[in-house]
Coordinates of C-alpha atoms and ligand atoms in Angstrom, one line a residue:
M1 CA 195.7 171.3 222.6
A2 CA 198.6 172.7 220.9
A3 CA 198.4 170.3 217.8
L4 CA 194.7 171.7 217.4
L5 CA 195.9 175.3 218.3
A6 CA 198.3 175.1 215.5
N7 CA 196.1 173.9 212.9
F8 CA 194.3 177.2 211.9
R9 CA 191.1 174.8 210.1
N10 CA 191.3 172.5 213.1
T11 CA 191.0 175.1 215.5
V12 CA 188.3 177.4 213.2
I13 CA 186.2 173.7 213.2
V14 CA 185.9 173.4 216.7
S15 CA 185.4 176.7 217.5
V16 CA 182.6 176.6 215.4
I17 CA 181.1 173.1 216.7
I18 CA 181.2 175.2 220.2
A19 CA 179.6 177.4 219.0
L20 CA 176.6 175.7 217.5
L21 CA 176.8 173.5 220.7
I22 CA 175.8 176.5 222.3
A23 CA 173.3 177.9 220.3
V24 CA 171.2 174.6 219.7
S25 CA 171.5 173.9 223.8
Y26 CA 169.2 177.2 223.9
Y27 CA 167.2 176.3 221.4
M28 CA 166.6 173.4 223.9
H29 CA 165.8 174.9 226.6
P30 CA 162.1 175.0 227.8
G31 CA 162.4 179.1 228.7
T32 CA 163.3 179.9 225.2
A33 CA 161.4 182.7 223.6
H34 CA 161.4 180.4 219.8
E35 CA 159.8 183.2 217.6
R36 CA 163.1 185.6 218.3
Y37 CA 165.6 182.1 217.6
W38 CA 165.8 182.9 214.6
E39 CA 166.5 186.5 214.6
A40 CA 169.4 185.6 217.4
L41 CA 170.6 183.7 215.4
F42 CA 171.1 185.7 212.1
R43 CA 172.1 188.4 214.7
W44 CA 175.3 186.2 215.7
L45 CA 176.6 185.0 212.0
H46 CA 176.2 188.6 211.2
V47 CA 178.0 190.1 213.5
F48 CA 180.7 187.8 213.0
F49 CA 181.0 188.6 209.6
G50 CA 180.8 191.7 209.9
I51 CA 183.9 191.2 212.5
L52 CA 185.5 189.5 209.4
W53 CA 185.3 192.2 206.3
I54 CA 185.4 195.2 209.0
G55 CA 188.3 193.9 210.9
L56 CA 190.4 193.1 207.1
L57 CA 189.0 196.0 206.0
Y58 CA 191.2 197.9 209.3
Y59 CA 194.1 196.1 208.5
F60 CA 194.2 197.1 204.6
N61 CA 193.8 200.6 205.7
F62 CA 195.4 201.8 208.9
V63 CA 198.2 199.0 208.3
Q64 CA 199.2 197.4 204.2
I65 CA 198.2 201.0 202.9
R66 CA 200.0 203.5 204.8
K67 CA 203.7 200.7 205.3
M68 CA 203.8 200.0 202.1
P69 CA 205.4 202.0 200.8
E70 CA 208.2 201.7 203.3
I71 CA 208.3 198.2 202.2
P72 CA 211.6 197.8 200.4
A73 CA 211.0 196.4 196.7
E74 CA 212.7 192.8 197.2
L75 CA 210.5 192.1 200.1
K76 CA 207.4 193.9 198.6
P77 CA 206.0 190.4 196.8
A78 CA 205.3 189.1 200.6
I79 CA 202.7 190.9 199.9
S80 CA 200.8 191.0 197.1
K81 CA 202.1 187.5 196.2
Y82 CA 201.1 185.8 200.0
I83 CA 199.1 188.3 202.2
A84 CA 197.2 190.4 200.2
P85 CA 195.2 188.0 197.9
E86 CA 194.4 185.8 201.2
A87 CA 193.2 188.4 202.4
L88 CA 191.2 190.2 200.0
F89 CA 189.8 186.2 199.3
W90 CA 188.6 186.4 203.1
F91 CA 187.3 190.4 202.7
R92 CA 185.3 189.7 200.1
W93 CA 183.7 186.6 200.7
A94 CA 183.2 188.3 204.0
A95 CA 181.5 191.3 202.9
L96 CA 178.8 189.0 200.7
I97 CA 178.3 187.4 203.5
T98 CA 177.6 190.1 206.4
V99 CA 175.4 191.8 203.6
V100 CA 173.1 188.4 203.1
M101 CA 173.0 187.9 207.1
G102 CA 172.0 191.8 207.8
L103 CA 169.4 191.5 205.2
I104 CA 167.8 188.3 206.8
L105 CA 168.1 189.8 210.3
A106 CA 165.9 192.5 208.7
W107 CA 163.5 190.0 207.2
T108 CA 163.7 187.9 211.0
R109 CA 162.6 192.1 212.3
H110 CA 160.0 191.9 210.1
Y111 CA 161.5 195.5 208.7
A112 CA 163.2 194.5 205.8
V113 CA 161.2 196.0 203.5
D114 CA 160.6 199.3 205.5
A115 CA 163.8 199.8 206.2
L116 CA 165.5 199.1 202.5
T117 CA 163.0 202.0 201.9
L118 CA 164.1 204.2 204.4
G119 CA 160.9 204.2 206.1
A120 CA 158.9 205.0 203.3
A121 CA 157.0 201.8 202.9
N122 CA 155.2 202.4 205.7
G123 CA 154.3 206.4 205.2
F124 CA 157.6 207.8 207.7
Q125 CA 155.8 206.7 211.0
V126 CA 158.5 204.4 212.7
P127 CA 162.1 205.9 213.0
S128 CA 164.0 203.2 213.9
D129 CA 163.4 201.7 210.0
T130 CA 164.5 205.2 208.3
F131 CA 167.9 205.1 211.1
I132 CA 169.1 201.3 210.4
G133 CA 167.5 201.7 207.1
V134 CA 170.7 204.7 206.3
G135 CA 173.1 201.7 208.4
M136 CA 171.9 199.4 205.7
W137 CA 172.2 200.8 202.8
L138 CA 175.8 202.2 204.1
G139 CA 176.7 199.3 204.4
I140 CA 175.7 197.3 200.9
I141 CA 177.3 200.3 199.2
M142 CA 180.5 199.1 200.8
M143 CA 179.9 195.9 199.3
I144 CA 179.2 196.8 196.1
N145 CA 182.8 198.7 196.5
V146 CA 184.4 195.7 197.1
W147 CA 183.0 193.1 194.2
A148 CA 182.7 196.4 191.7
F149 CA 185.8 198.5 192.3
I150 CA 188.2 196.9 195.2
W151 CA 188.4 193.1 193.6
P152 CA 188.2 193.9 190.0
N153 CA 190.8 196.4 190.1
Q154 CA 193.6 194.6 192.8
K155 CA 193.4 191.9 190.3
I156 CA 195.0 193.8 187.8
A157 CA 197.1 196.1 191.0
L158 CA 198.1 192.3 192.4
G159 CA 199.0 190.7 188.9
I160 CA 196.7 188.2 189.7
V161 CA 194.9 189.1 185.9
D162 CA 197.8 190.4 183.2
A163 CA 198.5 194.1 183.1
D164 CA 201.6 196.7 181.5
A165 CA 202.7 198.7 185.0
D166 CA 200.8 202.1 184.2
A167 CA 197.6 199.9 184.4
K168 CA 198.8 198.2 187.6
A169 CA 199.8 201.8 189.6
K170 CA 196.2 202.9 188.0
A171 CA 194.7 200.2 189.4
G172 CA 196.2 200.1 192.9
R173 CA 195.0 203.7 193.5
I174 CA 191.5 202.9 192.4
A175 CA 192.0 200.0 195.1
M176 CA 192.9 202.2 197.3
L177 CA 190.6 205.2 196.8
F178 CA 187.4 202.5 197.1
S179 CA 189.0 200.8 200.3
R180 CA 189.6 204.4 201.9
T181 CA 185.8 205.4 200.7
N182 CA 185.2 201.9 202.6
M183 CA 186.6 203.3 205.3
L184 CA 185.5 206.9 205.7
L185 CA 181.9 205.1 205.8
S186 CA 182.6 202.4 208.3
I187 CA 182.0 204.6 211.4
P188 CA 178.9 205.9 210.7
M189 CA 177.9 202.3 209.3
L190 CA 178.2 201.5 212.9
V191 CA 176.5 204.1 214.3
F192 CA 173.9 202.8 212.7
M193 CA 174.0 198.9 213.8
T194 CA 175.5 199.4 217.0
M195 CA 172.8 202.1 218.6
N196 CA 169.7 200.9 216.8
Q197 CA 168.5 198.0 219.4
T198 CA 169.4 200.2 222.2
M199 CA 168.3 203.7 221.3
F200 CA 164.4 202.5 220.0
G201 CA 164.4 198.1 221.5
Ligands
HEM1 C1 179.4 196.8 206.9 C2 179.1 195.9 207.9 C3 178.5 195.6 208.8 C4 178.7 195.6 210.1 C5 179.8 195.3 210.5 C6 177.4 194.9 210.2 C7 177.5 195.2 212.0 C8 176.1 194.9 212.5 C9 176.4 194.9 214.4 C10 177.3 195.3 215.2 C11 175.0 195.1 214.9 C12 174.5 195.2 216.3 C13 173.8 194.1 216.7 C14 173.4 194.0 217.7 O1 173.2 195.6 218.4 O2 173.4 192.8 218.6 C15 174.0 195.2 214.0 C16 173.1 195.5 213.4 C17 172.0 195.2 212.3 N1 172.5 195.3 211.5 FE1 174.2 195.2 210.8 N2 176.1 194.9 210.0 C18 177.2 195.6 208.7 C19 176.6 195.6 207.6 C20 174.8 195.2 207.4 C21 174.4 195.3 206.3 C22 174.9 195.3 205.0 C23 172.7 194.9 206.7 C24 171.7 194.8 205.5 C25 171.8 194.4 204.8 C26 173.2 195.3 208.1 C27 172.0 194.4 208.9 C28 171.3 194.9 210.2 C29 170.5 194.7 210.8 C30 169.2 194.3 210.0 C31 170.7 194.8 212.4 C32 169.3 194.7 213.2 C33 169.5 196.0 214.0 C34 168.4 195.7 214.8 O3 169.2 195.7 216.4 O4 167.5 195.6 214.7 N3 173.7 195.4 209.1 N4 174.7 195.2 213.1

């Protein structure tokens, strides 16, 4: 068991296999409401990638950005050369997959267009479409911030692409400001995400 747990990739593979076995056995169960099964499956995938994305967003904002100024210069490459590039890899792909799974989830609930138009597509007859719609747009804006601003500027700031010291400092500040913007949007976004089903069913 220790050998399995000592290997990150194998641990994730076994964890996914166990999760899929549970999901498939649930599908095979005679009492399962198959019409909501796919909604359940994409809700699980959406929340998993949402945790990975927002978890890394909170690592950057609660830990790395705040502690970086205190790290002695000769130790900073440990973060900029090793930790940050790896974290940014999972961060940006989890952001994209969270949005794709969220859109599919909205589609399985038959309100994707209504929600993305904030209820306008059905004449604002269904308050929950406006509610979850605002949450979905906050998540989409956060994902665009990741791919259009945070990642390109982090590549410059971390020296993944060549740039002089001034450009690196400027890019680092832009990346920090957009990451902090996502921090600010994340907590209201989770109000819409997590309260929708309880309030509107
Ligand atoms: C920013 C990261 C996001 C996180 C952490 C997140 C997380 C969550 C969570 C925890 C739920 C509630 C699950 C439940 O009640 O069972 C949820 C529901 C949902 N999310 Fe997200 N979400 C995010 C972004 C998005 C985006 C960008 C979209 C679509 C573009 C989206 C679409 C949905 C939909 C449609 C639901 C189902 C709401 C319902 O129960 O009717 N989410 N999300």
